[in-house]
Amino acid sequence: MKIIVCIKQVPDTTEVKIDKETNTLIREGVASVINPFDLYAIEEGLRLREEHGGTVTVLSMGPVQVIESLREALSMGADEAILLSDRAFAGADTLATAYTLSKAVEKIGAFDLIICGKQAIDGDTAQVGPELAEMLEIPHVTYVRRVHGIASGQITVERMTEEGSEKIRFPLPGLITVVKEINEPRLPSIKGKMRAKKAEIPVWSASELGTDPEKTGLQGSPTWVKKVFTPEQKGGGEIFEGEIEEQVAKLVRRLRETKIV
Amino acid sequence: MEYFLTDVQLEIKELAHRIAEEKVRPVVHELDESGEFPWEIMKVLADADLFGVYIPEEYGGLGGGVMEQLLVVEELSRVCSGVAVSYAASGLGAFPILLFGNEEQKEKYIPDIAAGKKLAAFALTEANAGSDAAGIETTATLDGDYYVLNGTKQWITNGGEAEVYTVIAMTDKKKGSRGASAFIVEKGTPGFSFGKKEDKMGIRASATRELIFNDCRIPRSNLLGREGMGFIVAMKTLDRTRPGIGAQAVGIAQGALEEAVKYSRERVQFGQTISSFQAIQHMLADMATQIEAARALVYATARMIDSGVKDFSKESAMAKVFASDVAMRVTTDAVQVFGGYGYMKEYPVEKMMRDAKITQIYEGTNQIQRNVIALELIKEYASKKR
Ligand SMILES: Cc1cc2nc3c(=O)[nH]c(=O)nc-3n(C[C@H](O)[C@H](O)[C@H](O)COP(=O)(O)OP(=O)(O)OC[C@H]3O[C@@H](n4cnc5c(N)ncnc54)[C@H](O)[C@@H]3O)c2cc1C
């Protein structure tokens, strides 16, 4: 199995401030860590490798200091790490990030599974994973809390939904994003740390990836952050009971009432 | 203070610190109450490669020495000394094999100990033989290709949990202290069972248990060194591990100091934090100074041992005595800084005071250590080395 894990380096605090001028995050003076959800992604990659053999490649886009986070991933046991870094990538939103990652995945070549954390704690969008899958034209499943198994080119996973869970089987290559319920990330080992310290981490730039400058960095980012807030909790929904025909009739009536159709 | 640790030593210290904070601290109280052996934490330490820090690379270790081991013990002990001693006692069981084992014995036992797959233990003490180790009554009688062990060892750390035991037994009672020998005994050997598990004042997460040998037959090849070398094996091992007790003591004291400083800045009496009282400030200053002195002595001793010098009984005894006495004083003062709250189990320092006490007792009481130091001093003067 060739597994790719995408990680992001984030500020070591949930209290990030926004630069009023550019409406982007102020990162100076804040210690950086691997996005906590990505630790679960790394751990799941390592566990799947232990079970099925193969390799785990960790991929990250960001400034050169992200090398430190990649070294941490290596010290946990990842086989190799690659940094995507170029001034042209700076200021990327989720779309431009996913595009850049997709070019890197193409450059890596054949793979079986991409694992991402469910979201980054600094942006909270949960978009990069799904966008990356779309760009690569592979199936994806989000909020995975358990991988049941991988057999004959198919993976079976359980994903969390607001109401409960869904069990889904889909063909590989594919992408999953994982939630913290999936595992407990391991700590690095001393031998892992020593190995990570010496490891060569290639840095791929825009020219090496052959990225379209219109699609990377600030230029390739249509997102404009106006305000950051926590959305209100959605209501519990409504359950229609009775025979299937009855349920459908009720639903259609309801959709008409609320002018949805 | 800057101790000029190497990069690897810093990595070891940091990782041990992280494990202590993330994996040990949340369960300290629970472990102290239940006295349950911390297997989950042992597994984490094993996965982190920390059981192999002092073991040569050829046997799967990281190739460090006593210094590397101390750093782990100190960091764990700062949070829970019971966990720290469970880790350290495996080293106590492994050193006799490392120091006196033949190639075959080392290859058979050390890699699993280095990987933390198996814990080790060291068994010398008996009900009637504590400080007077030469009084042991457990016997090992040669019978063809086997030694037959009979007797009971008492208060063996990691007893019942460890897989590999280094056991000192008499092969020739007539020869007195020259009649003891050291053996490797595996858990599960017929005739080898475990007795009473002790309910202790402190280091409650660690297992302290009786080993019972009842016509226990072990292969002759499990003899360490030669017959009659038992006490040499024991003494050389303990010389090497005593700074570890010093590190344990420094760790406990450091933990207590940190708690005391923190508390003194929060507790308000007479309208001000108690840290503004000079009486408290001086207590904290003395605690910190003593800890630094103890740490410096412990590290210096470890480095001396790792440098390969031959004789270090005196320094090793000094490191153990000094650091353990410091730990006892510092933890007592930490309770004093906390006042009545310090006496309560809801607060962390009473446990540290209970834990500190053992460091003055085991691996040779502080009285016995002072005997060793004095004897060496007198010997040195007598031989006019100075
Ligand atoms: C929690 C715990 C864990 C232990 N783990 C192990 C282990 O893993 N393996 C192992 O082999 N042993 C172990 N021991 C045993 C430990 O090493 C002994 O308790 C210690 O050596 C002291 O022996 P004793 O308790 O019999 O005290 P005693 O020898 O009976 O001493 C009682 C008192 O008399 C003093 N005293 C004795 N002789 C002299 C003297 N000549 N001069 C001055 N004062 C003297 C002592 O200092 C002490 O104050 C453990 C003990 C405990 C409590």
XYZ file of C-alpha atoms and ligand atoms in Angstrom:
700
model
C 0.000 0.000 0.000
C 1.224 3.454 -0.830
C -0.297 5.884 1.619
C -0.052 9.664 1.436
C -0.884 11.743 4.486
C -1.456 15.484 4.079
C -0.624 17.577 7.111
C -0.752 21.247 7.954
C 1.322 23.202 10.410
C -0.863 25.389 12.603
C -0.313 27.845 15.477
C -0.242 26.101 18.852
C -3.323 27.857 20.097
C -6.950 28.162 19.220
C -6.863 31.883 19.923
C -5.489 32.978 16.575
C -5.895 36.617 15.679
C -6.818 38.026 12.301
C -4.884 40.734 10.518
C -7.578 43.401 9.931
C -5.882 44.638 6.753
C -5.516 41.382 4.854
C -8.080 39.341 6.728
C -5.611 36.489 7.132
C -4.224 34.844 10.257
C -1.409 36.439 12.237
C 1.076 33.650 12.845
C 4.094 35.546 14.143
C 5.140 34.820 17.695
C 2.955 31.755 18.027
C 4.583 28.320 18.360
C 3.692 25.899 15.584
C 2.506 22.312 15.803
C 1.073 19.682 13.507
C -2.659 20.275 13.165
C -4.031 17.947 15.885
C -6.465 16.196 13.521
C -3.585 15.432 11.162
C -1.864 13.472 13.939
C -4.764 11.015 13.730
C -4.259 10.867 9.970
C -0.559 10.067 10.400
C -1.328 7.433 13.036
C -3.954 5.771 10.841
C -1.485 5.734 7.954
C 1.133 4.072 10.148
C -1.362 1.502 11.430
C -2.543 0.623 7.927
C 1.073 0.271 6.843
C 1.774 -2.013 9.822
C -1.195 -4.145 8.794
C -0.830 -4.158 5.014
C 2.811 -3.235 4.417
C 3.891 -0.426 2.111
C 4.951 3.127 2.811
C 3.633 6.334 4.319
C 4.556 9.615 2.624
C 3.752 12.825 4.446
C 3.013 15.884 2.375
C 2.664 19.487 3.454
C 2.484 22.863 1.805
C 3.836 25.865 3.648
C 6.883 27.955 4.507
C 10.250 26.256 5.195
C 9.665 26.042 8.941
C 7.061 23.368 8.173
C 10.086 21.064 7.843
C 9.960 20.795 11.650
C 6.454 19.350 11.549
C 7.462 16.990 8.773
C 10.374 15.810 10.915
C 7.967 15.133 13.736
C 5.866 13.004 11.375
C 9.020 11.123 10.365
C 9.943 10.590 14.016
C 6.552 8.967 14.541
C 7.486 6.487 11.819
C 6.520 7.907 8.412
C 8.814 6.699 5.613
C 9.306 9.968 3.775
C 8.225 13.563 3.836
C 7.910 16.171 1.118
C 7.498 19.914 1.540
C 5.777 22.057 -1.067
C 7.198 25.503 -0.644
C 7.388 28.490 -2.928
C 6.592 32.174 -2.648
C 4.024 31.549 -5.359
C 2.096 29.300 -2.946
C 1.747 31.945 -0.228
C -1.696 33.199 0.740
C -3.452 30.132 -0.631
C -7.029 29.396 0.315
C -8.373 25.840 0.404
C -8.870 25.691 -3.352
C -5.345 26.801 -4.207
C -3.948 24.515 -1.473
C -5.850 21.527 -2.804
C -4.664 22.322 -6.317
C -1.031 22.521 -5.236
C -1.334 19.284 -3.251
C -2.966 17.584 -6.249
C -0.001 18.504 -8.428
C 2.334 17.033 -5.847
C 0.300 13.822 -5.664
C 0.474 13.588 -9.466
C 4.229 14.016 -9.284
C 4.503 11.292 -6.640
C 2.692 8.938 -9.015
C 0.755 5.810 -8.138
C -0.799 5.636 -4.678
C -3.581 3.754 -2.910
C -4.902 6.001 -0.189
C -4.689 9.629 0.864
C -5.498 10.462 4.484
C -6.223 13.952 5.793
C -7.370 15.205 9.174
C -11.040 16.191 9.230
C -10.134 19.879 9.322
C -7.415 22.292 10.396
C -7.921 23.966 13.748
C -6.891 27.370 12.414
C -9.228 27.490 9.410
C -11.879 24.950 10.397
C -13.083 24.662 6.781
C -12.710 20.885 6.301
C -12.480 21.584 2.563
C -8.975 20.667 1.454
C -9.467 16.883 1.679
C -12.635 16.752 -0.445
C -11.301 19.348 -2.897
C -8.113 17.390 -3.343
C -10.094 14.218 -4.055
C -12.214 16.024 -6.641
C -9.168 17.407 -8.401
C -7.595 13.964 -8.493
C -10.933 12.490 -9.580
C -10.928 9.845 -6.872
C -13.679 8.920 -4.412
C -13.530 10.318 -0.878
C -15.262 9.808 2.443
C -15.083 12.391 5.245
C -15.206 12.115 9.059
C -13.983 8.526 9.135
C -13.845 7.100 12.660
C -12.888 3.576 11.758
C -11.281 1.696 8.915
C -12.884 -1.728 8.913
C -10.626 -3.216 6.322
C -8.965 -3.083 2.956
C -9.425 -5.987 0.573
C -9.316 -6.548 -3.184
C -8.811 -2.892 -3.987
C -11.656 -1.705 -1.794
C -11.706 0.012 1.570
C -14.530 -0.219 4.096
C -14.878 2.666 6.517
C -17.283 3.993 9.091
C -17.938 7.723 8.971
C -19.506 9.863 11.629
C -22.590 11.848 10.825
C -24.547 14.210 13.043
C -27.099 11.491 13.732
C -24.868 8.459 13.988
C -22.675 6.692 11.532
C -22.523 5.264 8.024
C -20.560 2.281 6.811
C -19.213 2.786 3.321
C -17.176 0.636 0.969
C -15.465 2.277 -1.986
C -12.717 1.496 -4.479
C -9.122 2.628 -4.138
C -7.289 4.808 -4.888
C -9.335 7.092 -2.702
C -9.194 9.665 0.062
C -10.481 9.732 3.618
C -10.523 12.444 6.249
C -10.395 11.211 9.825
C -11.819 12.296 13.192
C -10.166 11.993 16.587
C -12.238 8.945 17.527
C -10.295 6.843 15.024
C -7.170 6.174 17.115
C -4.687 7.497 19.640
C -1.645 8.990 17.948
C 1.667 7.519 19.082
C 4.517 9.574 20.454
C 7.776 9.663 18.554
C 10.522 7.201 19.488
C 14.166 8.096 20.079
C 15.271 6.030 17.091
C 12.559 7.722 15.046
C 13.793 11.126 16.168
C 17.361 10.277 15.226
C 16.241 9.040 11.826
C 14.089 12.142 11.308
C 16.947 14.431 12.224
C 19.123 13.007 9.470
C 16.381 12.554 6.879
C 16.526 14.494 3.624
C 13.241 16.270 3.087
C 12.829 17.348 -0.536
C 11.311 20.765 -1.125
C 9.243 21.017 -4.288
C 8.735 24.463 -5.775
C 6.218 25.755 -8.301
C 8.537 25.043 -11.202
C 9.132 21.459 -10.062
C 5.407 20.884 -9.704
C 4.571 22.707 -12.917
C 1.742 24.554 -11.235
C -0.353 27.146 -13.058
C 0.401 30.514 -11.380
C -3.257 31.490 -11.824
C -4.279 28.613 -9.582
C -1.786 28.887 -6.718
C -1.234 31.228 -3.805
C -3.187 34.434 -3.346
C -3.885 34.624 -7.091
C -5.542 31.252 -7.171
C -7.638 31.954 -4.070
C -11.175 33.175 -4.621
C -11.969 32.994 -0.888
C -12.395 36.287 0.934
C -12.626 36.050 4.740
C -15.140 38.597 6.005
C -15.746 37.355 9.509
C -15.029 34.262 11.575
C -17.833 32.947 13.755
C -19.331 29.734 15.092
C -22.499 28.853 13.192
C -25.617 28.087 15.183
C -26.362 24.464 15.896
C -28.825 23.014 13.396
C -32.178 21.770 14.644
C -32.847 18.101 15.173
C -34.650 17.673 11.816
C -37.926 15.936 11.317
C -38.617 12.260 10.888
C -41.536 11.146 8.720
C -43.103 7.839 9.744
C -45.425 5.343 8.124
C -45.320 3.387 4.880
C -42.813 4.471 2.277
C -45.508 6.061 0.024
C -46.926 7.911 3.015
C -43.493 9.185 4.011
C -42.787 10.403 0.487
C -46.155 12.170 0.312
C -45.517 13.883 3.642
C -42.058 14.916 2.557
C -43.244 16.362 -0.745
C -46.024 18.256 1.034
C -43.492 19.621 3.469
C -41.086 20.682 0.757
C -43.938 22.530 -0.984
C -45.030 24.177 2.249
C -41.548 25.485 2.913
C -41.301 26.551 -0.739
C -38.217 24.459 -1.309
C -39.871 22.953 -4.369
C 21.960 25.034 35.377
C 23.505 24.185 32.017
C 24.683 20.577 32.012
C 25.861 20.482 28.396
C 23.857 17.441 27.441
C 24.467 15.958 24.008
C 21.796 16.182 21.307
C 20.757 12.597 21.912
C 20.602 13.155 25.665
C 18.403 16.188 25.104
C 16.093 14.168 22.865
C 15.876 11.458 25.524
C 15.163 13.962 28.273
C 12.524 15.762 26.210
C 10.728 12.597 25.223
C 10.751 11.254 28.789
C 9.426 14.625 29.948
C 6.653 14.518 27.387
C 5.649 10.974 28.317
C 5.650 11.927 32.008
C 3.404 14.923 31.347
C 1.075 13.406 28.768
C 0.803 9.781 29.824
C 1.770 9.639 33.496
C 0.457 12.825 35.067
C -3.204 12.156 34.249
C -3.092 8.820 36.121
C -0.716 9.594 39.016
C -3.397 9.772 41.663
C -5.197 6.705 40.376
C -1.987 4.640 40.333
C -1.118 5.779 43.845
C -4.558 4.762 45.122
C -4.862 1.430 43.335
C -1.230 0.347 43.427
C -1.817 -1.217 40.050
C 1.257 -1.892 37.938
C 1.541 0.741 35.173
C 1.745 -1.620 32.193
C 0.301 0.897 29.736
C 3.007 3.377 30.592
C 5.700 0.689 30.352
C 4.426 0.019 26.829
C 4.690 3.701 25.926
C 8.254 3.836 27.288
C 9.099 0.718 25.290
C 7.674 2.123 22.043
C 9.668 5.293 22.616
C 12.904 3.177 22.805
C 13.589 4.410 26.339
C 14.250 0.946 27.795
C 17.295 0.696 25.567
C 18.991 4.028 26.228
C 21.840 2.525 28.320
C 22.205 -0.692 26.332
C 24.862 -1.132 23.598
C 23.631 -0.869 20.022
C 24.696 -4.433 19.234
C 21.939 -5.629 21.578
C 19.305 -3.301 20.171
C 19.914 -0.385 22.501
C 20.824 3.215 21.814
C 24.376 2.821 23.036
C 24.236 5.306 25.888
C 25.184 4.749 29.502
C 24.185 5.503 33.061
C 23.738 9.196 32.192
C 21.084 8.477 29.563
C 19.257 6.151 31.928
C 19.313 8.763 34.700
C 17.702 11.371 32.512
C 14.715 9.105 31.933
C 14.476 8.190 35.625
C 14.643 11.828 36.708
C 11.978 13.013 34.266
C 9.587 10.182 35.149
C 10.236 10.606 38.843
C 9.405 14.304 38.684
C 5.848 13.210 37.979
C 5.615 9.714 39.497
C 8.401 7.931 41.262
C 6.490 4.644 41.281
C 6.579 4.605 37.500
C 10.216 5.707 37.485
C 11.383 2.860 39.720
C 9.507 0.257 37.678
C 11.465 1.498 34.680
C 14.756 1.707 36.584
C 14.456 -1.723 38.203
C 14.486 -3.326 34.784
C 17.937 -1.819 34.378
C 18.911 -3.126 37.798
C 18.004 -6.606 36.590
C 19.764 -6.134 33.250
C 23.108 -4.738 34.442
C 24.355 -8.013 35.954
C 23.867 -9.643 32.542
C 25.458 -6.721 30.707
C 28.421 -6.619 33.077
C 29.004 -10.316 33.751
C 26.998 -12.268 31.183
C 28.684 -14.197 28.398
C 27.894 -13.469 24.760
C 25.221 -16.137 24.615
C 23.440 -14.833 27.730
C 23.555 -11.265 26.506
C 22.211 -12.196 23.100
C 19.449 -14.234 24.636
C 18.193 -11.739 27.207
C 19.321 -8.190 26.485
C 17.563 -7.380 23.173
C 14.102 -8.022 24.641
C 14.962 -5.941 27.708
C 16.298 -3.141 25.480
C 13.092 -3.193 23.463
C 11.009 -3.152 26.636
C 9.339 -6.389 25.522
C 10.451 -7.916 28.792
C 11.051 -6.299 32.156
C 13.890 -7.460 34.359
C 14.346 -7.506 38.147
C 17.155 -7.979 40.626
C 16.779 -10.206 43.678
C 19.191 -10.060 46.577
C 17.224 -9.139 49.707
C 15.661 -11.743 51.993
C 13.701 -11.526 55.232
C 16.857 -12.044 57.297
C 19.309 -10.407 54.936
C 18.889 -6.698 54.164
C 21.918 -4.534 54.841
C 23.758 -7.705 55.759
C 23.444 -9.215 52.297
C 25.943 -11.936 53.155
C 23.253 -13.426 55.368
C 21.164 -14.711 52.453
C 19.819 -18.214 52.874
C 18.552 -19.031 49.378
C 20.628 -21.892 47.996
C 21.580 -23.096 44.537
C 22.800 -26.671 44.352
C 24.400 -28.092 41.254
C 22.703 -31.237 40.000
C 24.081 -32.416 36.664
C 23.354 -29.748 34.087
C 21.049 -27.882 36.433
C 21.159 -25.696 39.495
C 18.337 -26.299 41.958
C 17.173 -23.144 43.751
C 15.469 -23.110 47.133
C 14.538 -20.134 49.271
C 12.538 -16.902 49.317
C 13.533 -13.430 48.157
C 11.707 -10.476 49.631
C 10.700 -7.004 48.424
C 11.748 -7.504 44.838
C 10.846 -4.562 42.643
C 9.046 -5.687 39.446
C 8.445 -9.051 41.143
C 5.682 -10.883 39.316
C 5.720 -8.418 36.415
C 9.239 -9.025 35.126
C 10.151 -11.932 32.843
C 13.879 -12.018 33.623
C 15.276 -12.182 37.184
C 18.854 -11.920 38.334
C 18.980 -13.870 41.569
C 21.797 -14.095 44.110
C 21.947 -17.455 45.923
C 24.480 -19.413 48.003
C 26.305 -22.133 46.113
C 28.681 -22.832 48.983
C 27.574 -21.721 52.435
C 30.904 -22.643 54.020
C 32.670 -19.954 52.013
C 30.483 -17.157 53.428
C 30.400 -14.098 51.203
C 32.628 -15.902 48.675
C 30.069 -18.668 48.422
C 27.342 -16.727 46.617
C 26.585 -16.879 42.891
C 24.368 -14.968 40.488
C 21.807 -16.621 38.218
C 19.334 -15.703 35.532
C 15.903 -17.136 36.250
C 13.006 -16.827 33.835
C 9.423 -16.309 34.928
C 7.477 -19.485 34.335
C 10.297 -21.828 35.330
C 8.730 -24.712 37.298
C 9.329 -24.245 41.017
C 9.488 -20.454 40.723
C 6.427 -18.627 42.048
C 5.446 -15.286 43.518
C 4.369 -14.626 47.074
C 3.060 -11.645 48.942
C 2.712 -8.341 47.125
C 3.496 -5.496 49.522
C 1.161 -2.624 50.395
C 3.569 0.295 50.636
C 3.832 3.826 51.980
C 4.991 5.250 48.644
C 6.077 4.347 45.087
C 2.790 2.484 45.137
C 2.534 2.019 41.387
C 5.632 -0.181 41.535
C 5.348 -3.870 42.345
C 7.291 -5.123 45.374
C 6.915 -8.842 45.786
C 8.263 -12.092 47.161
C 9.973 -14.608 44.894
C 9.628 -18.202 46.024
C 11.984 -20.910 44.793
C 10.916 -24.426 45.527
C 13.226 -26.990 43.902
C 13.392 -24.641 40.957
C 15.679 -26.187 38.308
C 17.473 -23.787 36.012
C 20.012 -24.691 33.317
C 23.623 -24.552 34.425
C 24.228 -22.104 31.584
C 22.189 -19.510 33.516
C 25.033 -18.951 35.971
C 26.410 -15.417 35.599
C 30.192 -15.254 35.703
C 31.691 -17.962 37.873
C 30.519 -19.652 41.053
C 31.423 -17.542 44.071
C 31.134 -14.251 42.201
C 27.593 -13.534 43.399
C 28.395 -10.622 45.676
C 30.847 -9.120 43.239
C 28.081 -9.178 40.622
C 25.697 -7.582 43.123
C 28.104 -4.896 44.332
C 29.323 -3.913 40.861
C 25.728 -3.716 39.690
C 24.611 -1.588 42.623
C 27.600 0.745 42.270
C 26.373 1.428 38.771
C 22.689 1.823 39.557
C 22.892 3.873 42.777
C 23.178 7.172 40.901
C 19.812 6.125 39.448
C 18.346 6.315 42.945
C 19.982 9.734 43.138
C 18.223 10.707 39.898
C 14.959 9.368 41.242
C 15.439 11.541 44.324
C 16.322 14.622 42.259
C 13.208 14.072 40.145
C 10.913 13.817 43.166
C 12.478 16.917 44.721
C 12.193 18.862 41.468
C 8.522 17.956 41.178
C 7.928 19.059 44.766
C 9.744 22.358 44.264
C 7.710 23.185 41.181
C 4.476 22.495 43.028
C 5.607 24.562 46.006
C 6.574 27.601 43.930
C 3.307 27.459 42.020
C 1.229 27.134 45.172
C 3.063 29.896 47.012
C 2.118 32.315 44.252
C -1.558 31.382 44.479
C -2.216 31.057 48.205
C -3.249 34.307 49.834
C -2.986 34.929 53.575
C -2.907 38.270 55.389
C -3.957 39.875 52.122
C -0.915 38.772 50.131
C 0.390 35.700 48.381
C 2.475 33.575 50.735
C 5.351 33.863 48.218
C 5.787 37.429 49.444
C 6.827 36.172 52.901
C 10.565 35.926 53.253
C 10.231 32.766 55.351
C 8.627 31.035 52.369
C 11.050 32.583 49.877
C 14.055 31.312 51.790
C 12.573 27.869 52.045
C 12.078 27.811 48.268
C 15.583 29.157 47.679
C 17.120 26.435 49.862
C 15.059 23.763 48.146
C 16.206 24.901 44.703
C 19.847 25.179 45.751
C 19.933 21.730 47.305
C 18.304 20.180 44.251
C 20.831 21.758 41.919
C 23.713 20.545 44.073
C 22.261 17.035 44.144
C 21.701 17.005 40.412
C 25.241 18.202 39.743
C 26.684 15.422 41.910
C 24.453 12.762 40.372
C 25.295 13.815 36.799
C 29.001 14.106 37.554
C 28.985 10.604 39.023
C 27.122 9.194 36.018
C 29.601 10.788 33.649
C 32.482 9.425 35.696
C 31.022 5.918 35.456
C 30.364 6.248 31.724
C 33.912 7.470 31.127
C 35.088 3.983 32.007
C 36.993 4.566 35.258
C 37.300 1.428 37.341
C 36.352 2.342 40.848
C 33.440 4.570 41.704
C 31.843 2.978 44.787
C 32.462 6.048 46.892
C 31.105 8.593 44.406
C 28.151 6.411 43.607
C 27.329 6.123 47.328
C 27.738 9.893 47.763
C 25.375 10.651 44.901
C 22.741 8.342 46.367
C 23.059 9.557 49.966
C 23.167 13.234 49.163
C 20.338 13.279 46.633
C 18.030 11.104 48.724
C 18.557 13.218 51.844
C 17.846 16.303 49.723
C 14.659 14.727 48.399
C 13.457 13.976 51.927
C 14.151 17.524 53.132
C 12.759 19.208 50.030
C 9.535 17.210 49.983
C 9.025 17.821 53.718
C 9.476 21.539 53.104
C 7.124 21.408 50.133
C 4.422 20.034 52.422
C 5.266 22.875 54.845
C 4.813 25.478 52.108
C 1.397 24.006 51.358
C 0.469 24.032 55.067
C -2.554 21.869 55.885
C -3.387 21.487 52.219
C -0.037 19.799 51.752
C -1.094 17.096 54.192
C -4.151 16.242 52.112
C -4.218 13.620 49.375
C -6.040 16.023 47.087
C -2.769 17.924 46.752
C 0.303 16.396 45.122
C 3.075 16.945 47.663
C 2.183 14.424 50.384
C 2.733 11.629 47.854
C 6.120 13.069 46.983
C 7.088 13.054 50.639
C 6.047 9.406 50.924
C 7.893 8.567 47.715
C 11.046 10.383 48.811
C 11.457 8.230 51.925
C 12.248 5.061 50.021
C 15.257 6.646 48.318
C 17.005 6.765 51.705
C 16.340 3.071 52.225
C 16.703 0.868 49.176
C 19.774 -0.105 47.165
C 21.607 0.116 50.466
C 20.381 2.354 53.305
C 21.999 5.744 53.705
C 23.713 4.479 56.853
C 25.321 1.675 54.851
C 26.294 4.157 52.122
C 28.000 6.343 54.712
C 29.852 3.250 55.904
C 31.028 2.688 52.322
C 32.120 6.290 51.882
C 33.964 6.365 55.201
C 35.647 3.032 54.556
C 36.899 4.228 51.166
C 38.146 7.468 52.711
C 40.059 5.667 55.410
C 41.459 3.205 52.871
C 42.645 6.056 50.653
C 44.416 7.774 53.536
C 45.896 4.521 54.750
C 47.394 3.802 51.325
C 48.678 7.405 51.219
C 47.100 8.046 47.830
C 46.812 11.670 48.849
C 10.091 -0.769 48.262
C 11.318 -1.600 48.320
C 11.830 -2.135 47.149
C 12.974 -2.945 47.196
N 13.441 -3.510 46.039
C 14.455 -4.409 46.098
C 14.886 -5.134 44.955
O 14.369 -4.925 43.852
N 15.855 -6.065 45.090
C 16.448 -6.322 46.283
O 17.300 -7.174 46.336
N 16.087 -5.624 47.389
C 15.109 -4.695 47.336
N 14.727 -4.008 48.466
C 15.424 -4.248 49.713
C 16.277 -3.075 50.184
O 17.413 -2.960 49.397
C 16.545 -3.265 51.663
O 15.367 -2.918 52.326
C 17.708 -2.455 52.202
O 18.885 -2.923 51.671
C 17.766 -2.428 53.707
O 17.601 -3.674 54.274
P 16.543 -3.903 55.470
O 15.293 -3.288 54.993
O 16.531 -5.320 55.793
O 17.070 -3.040 56.657
P 18.074 -3.493 57.816
O 19.303 -4.003 57.194
O 17.360 -4.366 58.761
O 18.388 -2.121 58.508
C 17.582 -1.542 59.545
C 18.270 -0.275 60.011
O 19.548 -0.588 60.563
C 20.548 0.139 59.906
N 21.761 -0.672 59.797
C 21.855 -1.973 59.432
N 23.114 -2.364 59.427
C 23.861 -1.302 59.789
C 25.238 -1.078 59.975
N 26.134 -2.045 59.754
N 25.643 0.145 60.354
C 24.731 1.156 60.560
N 23.426 0.987 60.402
C 22.989 -0.222 60.028
C 19.980 0.456 58.560
O 20.590 1.591 57.964
C 18.530 0.716 58.892
O 18.367 2.027 59.348
C 13.604 -3.180 48.430
C 13.083 -2.604 49.592
C 11.950 -1.837 49.559
C 11.428 -1.269 50.831
